[in-house]
Every structure is written in C-alpha cells, then in structure tokens.
Short mmCIF file of N, CA and C in Angstrom, two decimals:
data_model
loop_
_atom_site.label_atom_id
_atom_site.label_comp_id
_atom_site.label_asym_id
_atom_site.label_seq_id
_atom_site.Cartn_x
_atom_site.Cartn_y
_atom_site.Cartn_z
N UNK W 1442 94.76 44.63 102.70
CA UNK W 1442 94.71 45.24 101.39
C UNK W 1442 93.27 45.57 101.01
N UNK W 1443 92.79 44.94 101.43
CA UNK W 1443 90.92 44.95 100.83
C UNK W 1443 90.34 46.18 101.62
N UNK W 1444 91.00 46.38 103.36
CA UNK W 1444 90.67 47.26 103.77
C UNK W 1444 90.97 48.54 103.32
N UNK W 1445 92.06 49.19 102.75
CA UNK W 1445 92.56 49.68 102.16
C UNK W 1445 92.19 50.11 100.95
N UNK W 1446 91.35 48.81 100.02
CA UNK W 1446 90.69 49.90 99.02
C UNK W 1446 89.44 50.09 99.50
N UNK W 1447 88.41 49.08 100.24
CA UNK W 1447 87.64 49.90 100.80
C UNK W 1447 87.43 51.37 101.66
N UNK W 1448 88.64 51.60 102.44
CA UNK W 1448 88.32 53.17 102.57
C UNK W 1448 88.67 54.17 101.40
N UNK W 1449 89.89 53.66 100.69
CA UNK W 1449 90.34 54.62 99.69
C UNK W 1449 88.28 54.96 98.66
N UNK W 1450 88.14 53.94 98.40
CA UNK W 1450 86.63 54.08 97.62
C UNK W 1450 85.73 54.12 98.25
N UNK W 1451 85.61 54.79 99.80
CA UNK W 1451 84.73 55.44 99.86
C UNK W 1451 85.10 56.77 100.29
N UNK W 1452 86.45 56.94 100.22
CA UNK W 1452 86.86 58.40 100.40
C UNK W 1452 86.26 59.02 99.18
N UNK W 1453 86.33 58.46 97.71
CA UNK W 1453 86.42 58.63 96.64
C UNK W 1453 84.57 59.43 96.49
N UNK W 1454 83.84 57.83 96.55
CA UNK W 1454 82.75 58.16 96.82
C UNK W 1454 81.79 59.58 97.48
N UNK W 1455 82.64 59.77 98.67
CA UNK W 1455 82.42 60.68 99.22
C UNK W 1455 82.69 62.32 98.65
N UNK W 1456 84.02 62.05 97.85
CA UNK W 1456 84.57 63.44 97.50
C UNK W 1456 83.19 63.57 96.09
N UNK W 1457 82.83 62.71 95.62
CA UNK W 1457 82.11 62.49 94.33
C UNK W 1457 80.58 63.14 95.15
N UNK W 1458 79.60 62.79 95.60
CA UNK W 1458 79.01 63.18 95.84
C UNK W 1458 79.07 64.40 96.91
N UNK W 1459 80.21 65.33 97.19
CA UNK W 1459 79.95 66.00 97.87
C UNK W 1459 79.86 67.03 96.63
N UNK W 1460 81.36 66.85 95.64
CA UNK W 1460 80.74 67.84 94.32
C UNK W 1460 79.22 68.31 93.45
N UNK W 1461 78.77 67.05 93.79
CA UNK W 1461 77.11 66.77 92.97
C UNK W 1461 75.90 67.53 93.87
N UNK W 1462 76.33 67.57 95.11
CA UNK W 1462 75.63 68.00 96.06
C UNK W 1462 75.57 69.51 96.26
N UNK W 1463 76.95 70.13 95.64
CA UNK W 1463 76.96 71.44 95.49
C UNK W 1463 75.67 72.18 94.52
N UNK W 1464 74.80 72.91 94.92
CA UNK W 1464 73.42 73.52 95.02
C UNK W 1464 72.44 73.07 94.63
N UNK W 1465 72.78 71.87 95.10
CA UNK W 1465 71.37 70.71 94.60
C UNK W 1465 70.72 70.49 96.38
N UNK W 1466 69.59 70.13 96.76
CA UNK W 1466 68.62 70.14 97.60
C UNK W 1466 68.08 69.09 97.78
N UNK W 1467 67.39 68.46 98.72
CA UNK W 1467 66.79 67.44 99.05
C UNK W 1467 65.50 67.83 98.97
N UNK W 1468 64.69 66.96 98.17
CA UNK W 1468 63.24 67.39 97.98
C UNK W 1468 62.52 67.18 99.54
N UNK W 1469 61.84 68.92 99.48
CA UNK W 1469 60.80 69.22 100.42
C UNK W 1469 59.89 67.81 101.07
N UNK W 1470 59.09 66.91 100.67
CA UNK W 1470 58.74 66.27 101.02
C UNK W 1470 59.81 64.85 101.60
N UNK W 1471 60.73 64.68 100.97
CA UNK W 1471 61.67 63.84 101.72
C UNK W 1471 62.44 64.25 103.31
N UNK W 1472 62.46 65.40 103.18
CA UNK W 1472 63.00 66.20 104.38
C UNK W 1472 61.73 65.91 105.75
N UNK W 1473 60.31 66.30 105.42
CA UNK W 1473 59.54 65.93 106.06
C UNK W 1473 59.55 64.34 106.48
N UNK W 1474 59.53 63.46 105.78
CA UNK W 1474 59.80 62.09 105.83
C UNK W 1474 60.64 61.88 107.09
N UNK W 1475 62.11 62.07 106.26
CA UNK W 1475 63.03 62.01 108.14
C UNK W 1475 62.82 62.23 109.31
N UNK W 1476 62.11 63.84 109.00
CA UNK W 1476 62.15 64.46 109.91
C UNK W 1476 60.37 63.40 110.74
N UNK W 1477 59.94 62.97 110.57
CA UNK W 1477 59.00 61.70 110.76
C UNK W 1477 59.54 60.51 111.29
N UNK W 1478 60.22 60.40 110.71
CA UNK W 1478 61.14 59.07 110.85
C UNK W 1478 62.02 59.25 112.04
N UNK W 1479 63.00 60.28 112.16
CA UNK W 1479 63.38 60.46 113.22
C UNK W 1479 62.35 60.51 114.82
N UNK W 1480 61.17 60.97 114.32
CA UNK W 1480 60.79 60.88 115.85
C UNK W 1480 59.84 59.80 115.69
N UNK W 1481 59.86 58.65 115.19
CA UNK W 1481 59.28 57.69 115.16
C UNK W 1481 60.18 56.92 116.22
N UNK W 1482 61.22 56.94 115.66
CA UNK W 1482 62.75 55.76 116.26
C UNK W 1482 62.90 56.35 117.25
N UNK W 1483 62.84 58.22 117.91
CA UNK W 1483 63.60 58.83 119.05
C UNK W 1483 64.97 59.37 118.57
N UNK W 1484 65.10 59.13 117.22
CA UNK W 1484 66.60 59.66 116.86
C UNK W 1484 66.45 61.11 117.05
N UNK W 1485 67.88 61.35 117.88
CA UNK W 1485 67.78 62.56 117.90
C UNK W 1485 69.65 63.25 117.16
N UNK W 1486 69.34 64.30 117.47
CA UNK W 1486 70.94 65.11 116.75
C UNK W 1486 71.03 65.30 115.32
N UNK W 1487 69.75 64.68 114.41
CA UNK W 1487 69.41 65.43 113.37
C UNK W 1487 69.80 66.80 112.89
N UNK W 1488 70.15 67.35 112.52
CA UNK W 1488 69.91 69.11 112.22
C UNK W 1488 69.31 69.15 111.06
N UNK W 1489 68.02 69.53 111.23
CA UNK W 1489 66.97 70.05 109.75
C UNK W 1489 67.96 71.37 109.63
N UNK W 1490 68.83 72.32 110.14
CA UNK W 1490 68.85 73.33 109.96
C UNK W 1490 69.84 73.63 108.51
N UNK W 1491 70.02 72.41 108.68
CA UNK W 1491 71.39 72.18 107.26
C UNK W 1491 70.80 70.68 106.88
N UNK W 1492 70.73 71.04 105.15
CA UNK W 1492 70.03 70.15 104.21
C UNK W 1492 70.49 68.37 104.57
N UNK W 1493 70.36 67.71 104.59
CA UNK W 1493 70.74 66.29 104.97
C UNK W 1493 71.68 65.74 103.99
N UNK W 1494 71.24 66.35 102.23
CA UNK W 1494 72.16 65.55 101.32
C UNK W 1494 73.69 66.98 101.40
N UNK W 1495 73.70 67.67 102.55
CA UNK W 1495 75.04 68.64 102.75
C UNK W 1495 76.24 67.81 103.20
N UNK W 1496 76.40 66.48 103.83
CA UNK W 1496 77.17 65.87 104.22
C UNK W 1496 77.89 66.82 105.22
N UNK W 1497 76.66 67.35 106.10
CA UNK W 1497 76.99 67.93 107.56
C UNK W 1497 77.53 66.65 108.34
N UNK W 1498 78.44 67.01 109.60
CA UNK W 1498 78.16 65.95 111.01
C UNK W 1498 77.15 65.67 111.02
N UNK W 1499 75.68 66.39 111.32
CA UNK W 1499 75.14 65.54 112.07
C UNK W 1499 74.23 64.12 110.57
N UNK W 1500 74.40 64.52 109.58
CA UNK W 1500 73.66 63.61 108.40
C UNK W 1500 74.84 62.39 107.83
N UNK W 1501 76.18 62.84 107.91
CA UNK W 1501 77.37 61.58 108.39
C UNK W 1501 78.20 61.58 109.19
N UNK W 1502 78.07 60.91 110.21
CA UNK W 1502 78.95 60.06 111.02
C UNK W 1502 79.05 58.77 111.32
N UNK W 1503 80.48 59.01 111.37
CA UNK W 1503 81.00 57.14 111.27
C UNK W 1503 82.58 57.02 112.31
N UNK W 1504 82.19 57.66 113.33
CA UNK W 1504 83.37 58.11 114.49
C UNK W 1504 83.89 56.68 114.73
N UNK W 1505 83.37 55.55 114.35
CA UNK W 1505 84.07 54.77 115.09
C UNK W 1505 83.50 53.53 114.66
N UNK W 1506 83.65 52.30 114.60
CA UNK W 1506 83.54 51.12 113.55
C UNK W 1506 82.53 50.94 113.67
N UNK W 1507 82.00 50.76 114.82
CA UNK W 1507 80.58 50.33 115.38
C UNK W 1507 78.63 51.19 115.59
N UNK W 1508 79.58 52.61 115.61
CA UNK W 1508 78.78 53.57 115.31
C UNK W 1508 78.43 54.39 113.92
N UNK W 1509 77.57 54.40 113.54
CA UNK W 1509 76.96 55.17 112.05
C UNK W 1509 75.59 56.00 112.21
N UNK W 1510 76.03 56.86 111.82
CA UNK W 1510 74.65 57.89 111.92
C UNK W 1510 74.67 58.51 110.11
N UNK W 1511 74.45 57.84 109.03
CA UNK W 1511 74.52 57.90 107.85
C UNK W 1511 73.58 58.50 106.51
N UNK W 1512 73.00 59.76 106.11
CA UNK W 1512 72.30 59.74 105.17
C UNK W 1512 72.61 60.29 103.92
N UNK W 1513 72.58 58.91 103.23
CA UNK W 1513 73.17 59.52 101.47
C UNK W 1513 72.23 59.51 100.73
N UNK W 1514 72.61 60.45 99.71
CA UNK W 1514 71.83 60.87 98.29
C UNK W 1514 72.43 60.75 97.10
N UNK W 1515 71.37 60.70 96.52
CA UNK W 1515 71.78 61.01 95.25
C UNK W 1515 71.03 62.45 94.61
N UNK W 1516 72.29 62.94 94.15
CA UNK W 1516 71.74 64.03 93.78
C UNK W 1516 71.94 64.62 92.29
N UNK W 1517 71.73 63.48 91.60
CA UNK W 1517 72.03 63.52 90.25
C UNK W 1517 70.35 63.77 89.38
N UNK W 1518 69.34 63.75 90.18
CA UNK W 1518 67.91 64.22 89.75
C UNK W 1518 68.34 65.62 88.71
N UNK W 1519 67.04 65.90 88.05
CA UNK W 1519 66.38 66.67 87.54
C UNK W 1519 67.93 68.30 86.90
N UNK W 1520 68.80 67.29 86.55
CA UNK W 1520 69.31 67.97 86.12
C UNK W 1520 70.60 68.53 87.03
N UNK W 1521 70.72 67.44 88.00
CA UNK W 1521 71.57 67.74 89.38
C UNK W 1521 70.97 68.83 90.44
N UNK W 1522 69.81 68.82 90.12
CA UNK W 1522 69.17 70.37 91.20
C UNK W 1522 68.56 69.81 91.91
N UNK W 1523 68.32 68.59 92.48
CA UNK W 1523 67.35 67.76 93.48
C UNK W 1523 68.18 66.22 93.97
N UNK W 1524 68.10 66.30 95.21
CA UNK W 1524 68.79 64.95 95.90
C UNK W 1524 67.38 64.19 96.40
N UNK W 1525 67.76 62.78 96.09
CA UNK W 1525 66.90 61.72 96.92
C UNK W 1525 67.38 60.82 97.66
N UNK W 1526 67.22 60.55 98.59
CA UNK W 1526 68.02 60.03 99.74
C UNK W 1526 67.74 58.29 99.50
N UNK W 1527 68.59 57.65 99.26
CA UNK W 1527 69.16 56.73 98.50
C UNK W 1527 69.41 55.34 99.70
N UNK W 1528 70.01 55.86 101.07
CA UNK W 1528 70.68 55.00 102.08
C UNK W 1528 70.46 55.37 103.09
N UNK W 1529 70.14 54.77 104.22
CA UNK W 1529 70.38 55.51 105.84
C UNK W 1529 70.71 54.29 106.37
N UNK W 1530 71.67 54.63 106.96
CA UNK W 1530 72.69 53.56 108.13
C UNK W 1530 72.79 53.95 109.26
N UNK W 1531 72.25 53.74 110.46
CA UNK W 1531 72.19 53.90 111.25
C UNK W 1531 72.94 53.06 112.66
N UNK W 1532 73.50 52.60 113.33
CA UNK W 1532 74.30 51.79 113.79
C UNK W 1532 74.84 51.75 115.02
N UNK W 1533 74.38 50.91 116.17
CA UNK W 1533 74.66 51.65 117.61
C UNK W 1533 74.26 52.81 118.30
N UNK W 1534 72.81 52.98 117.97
CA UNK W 1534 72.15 54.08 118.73
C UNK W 1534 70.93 53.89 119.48
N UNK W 1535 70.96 52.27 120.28
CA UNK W 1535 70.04 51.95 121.02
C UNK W 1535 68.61 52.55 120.31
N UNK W 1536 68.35 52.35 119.30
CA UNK W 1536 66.87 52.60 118.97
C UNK W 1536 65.90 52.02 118.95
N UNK W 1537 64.53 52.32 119.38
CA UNK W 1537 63.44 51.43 119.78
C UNK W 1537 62.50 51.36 118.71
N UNK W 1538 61.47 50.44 118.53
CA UNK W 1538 60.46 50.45 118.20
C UNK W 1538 60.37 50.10 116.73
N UNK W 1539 59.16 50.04 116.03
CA UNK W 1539 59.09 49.20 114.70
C UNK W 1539 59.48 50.01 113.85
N UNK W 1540 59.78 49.40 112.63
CA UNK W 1540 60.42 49.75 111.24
C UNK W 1540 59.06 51.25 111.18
N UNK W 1541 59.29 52.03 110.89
CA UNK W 1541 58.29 53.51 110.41
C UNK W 1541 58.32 53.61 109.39
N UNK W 1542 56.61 54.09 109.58
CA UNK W 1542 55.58 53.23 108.06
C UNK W 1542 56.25 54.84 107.09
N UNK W 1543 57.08 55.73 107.78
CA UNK W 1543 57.43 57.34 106.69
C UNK W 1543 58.47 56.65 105.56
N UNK W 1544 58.74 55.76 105.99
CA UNK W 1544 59.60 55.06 105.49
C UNK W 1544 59.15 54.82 103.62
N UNK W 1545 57.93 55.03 103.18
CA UNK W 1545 57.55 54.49 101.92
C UNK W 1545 57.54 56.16 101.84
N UNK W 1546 57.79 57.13 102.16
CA UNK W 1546 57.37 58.59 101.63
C UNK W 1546 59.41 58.75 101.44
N UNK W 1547 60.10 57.98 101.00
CA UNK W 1547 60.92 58.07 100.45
C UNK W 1547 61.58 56.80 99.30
N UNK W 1548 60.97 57.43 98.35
CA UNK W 1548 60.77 56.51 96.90
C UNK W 1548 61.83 55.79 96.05
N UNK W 1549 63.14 56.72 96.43
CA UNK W 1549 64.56 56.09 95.92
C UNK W 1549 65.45 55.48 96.59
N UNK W 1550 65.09 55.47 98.28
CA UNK W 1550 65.74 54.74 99.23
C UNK W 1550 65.72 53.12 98.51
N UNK W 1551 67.21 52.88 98.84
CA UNK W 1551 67.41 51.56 97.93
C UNK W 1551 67.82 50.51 99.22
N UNK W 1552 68.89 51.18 100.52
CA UNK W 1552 69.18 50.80 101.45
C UNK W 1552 68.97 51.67 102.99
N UNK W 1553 68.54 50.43 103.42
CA UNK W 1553 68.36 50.74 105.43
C UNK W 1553 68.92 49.85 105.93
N UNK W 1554 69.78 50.34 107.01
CA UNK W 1554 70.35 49.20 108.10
C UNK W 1554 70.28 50.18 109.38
N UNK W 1555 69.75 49.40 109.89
CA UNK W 1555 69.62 49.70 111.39
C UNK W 1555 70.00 48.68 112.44
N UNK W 1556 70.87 48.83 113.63
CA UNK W 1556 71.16 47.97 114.33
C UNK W 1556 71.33 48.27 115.82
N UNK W 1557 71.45 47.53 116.65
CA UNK W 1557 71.95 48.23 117.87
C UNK W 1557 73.43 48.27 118.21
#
C-alpha cells in the first residue's frame, strides 16, 4: 500500500512540475554548472540540446529500481519564467572521482545522491 501511494505521488509530482515547466528555463549559469559537473564525474548522455528542467529522457530516468539518472527543478522562480535545479539523483552509473567543487554554482540544490 505505501508503495502504491508512493508512485501514485510521484506520478502526481511529476505531472505538477511538468505544467510549471511549460516556458520557463533553467538559468544560463546553472546549465553551465552541469554541464561542469558532468565532466567532472564522466557522466555522459546528458543532452544540453534540450533544457534539463524539460523532463527529457536523458534529464529523467528511472528505467529500473536501481538505476536513476534524475534532474529536478523548480521552476516556480521569478514569476514561473526561470527553473533552479533543486535535486540530482544519480544511481548506478559506476561514477568516479570526488564530490565537484561546480557543485556550489548551483544555489537552490537542496538534494544529491549519488551511488554506485
């Protein structure tokens, strides 16, 4: 049962911020950040080519219990016209190396989990 409302509320979640996300943007300098961050860790399959708070494939996936490739926003800024990336979950992607110092050039990040 618990499992059950946990996916139902984050289906919910999800449908909620995908509305908020409609023509709102991830601030320019946060985008740089990731895009830092990613080649700090070696993460790769990123797509800068589509905004990160778009809830493309490659900015959420969660194919499978153990795997997460996760970045959420909030995009309730400046009038709903600006997202700040809030969470990154990352999860089963053999990644190396120390926590990355780009990591403070994103100011509203509240949660990181990273694991192997």
């Amino acid at each position: 049962m618990l499992f059950l409302r946990l996916v139902l509320g984050s289906i919910f979640i999800v449908c909620c911020l995908t509305t908020l996300t409609n023509g709102a943007t991830l601030a320019k300098d946060e985008v740089e950040a990731l895009k830092r961050i990613g080649k700090t860790l070696g993460k790769n399959g990123w797509n800068f080519g589509s905004d990160p708070c778009s809830q493309h494939d490659s900015w959420v996936d969660q194919s499978t219990r153990y795997y997460a490739n996760n970045v959420t926003c909030d995009c309730s800024f400046n009038s709903s016209t600006i997202c700040h990336v809030v969470r990154i979950v990352l999860k089963a992607q053999n990644l190396s190396g120390t926590l990355p110092p780009n990591l403070n050039s994103l100011p509203f990040l509240q949660e990181i989990y990273f694991s192997q």
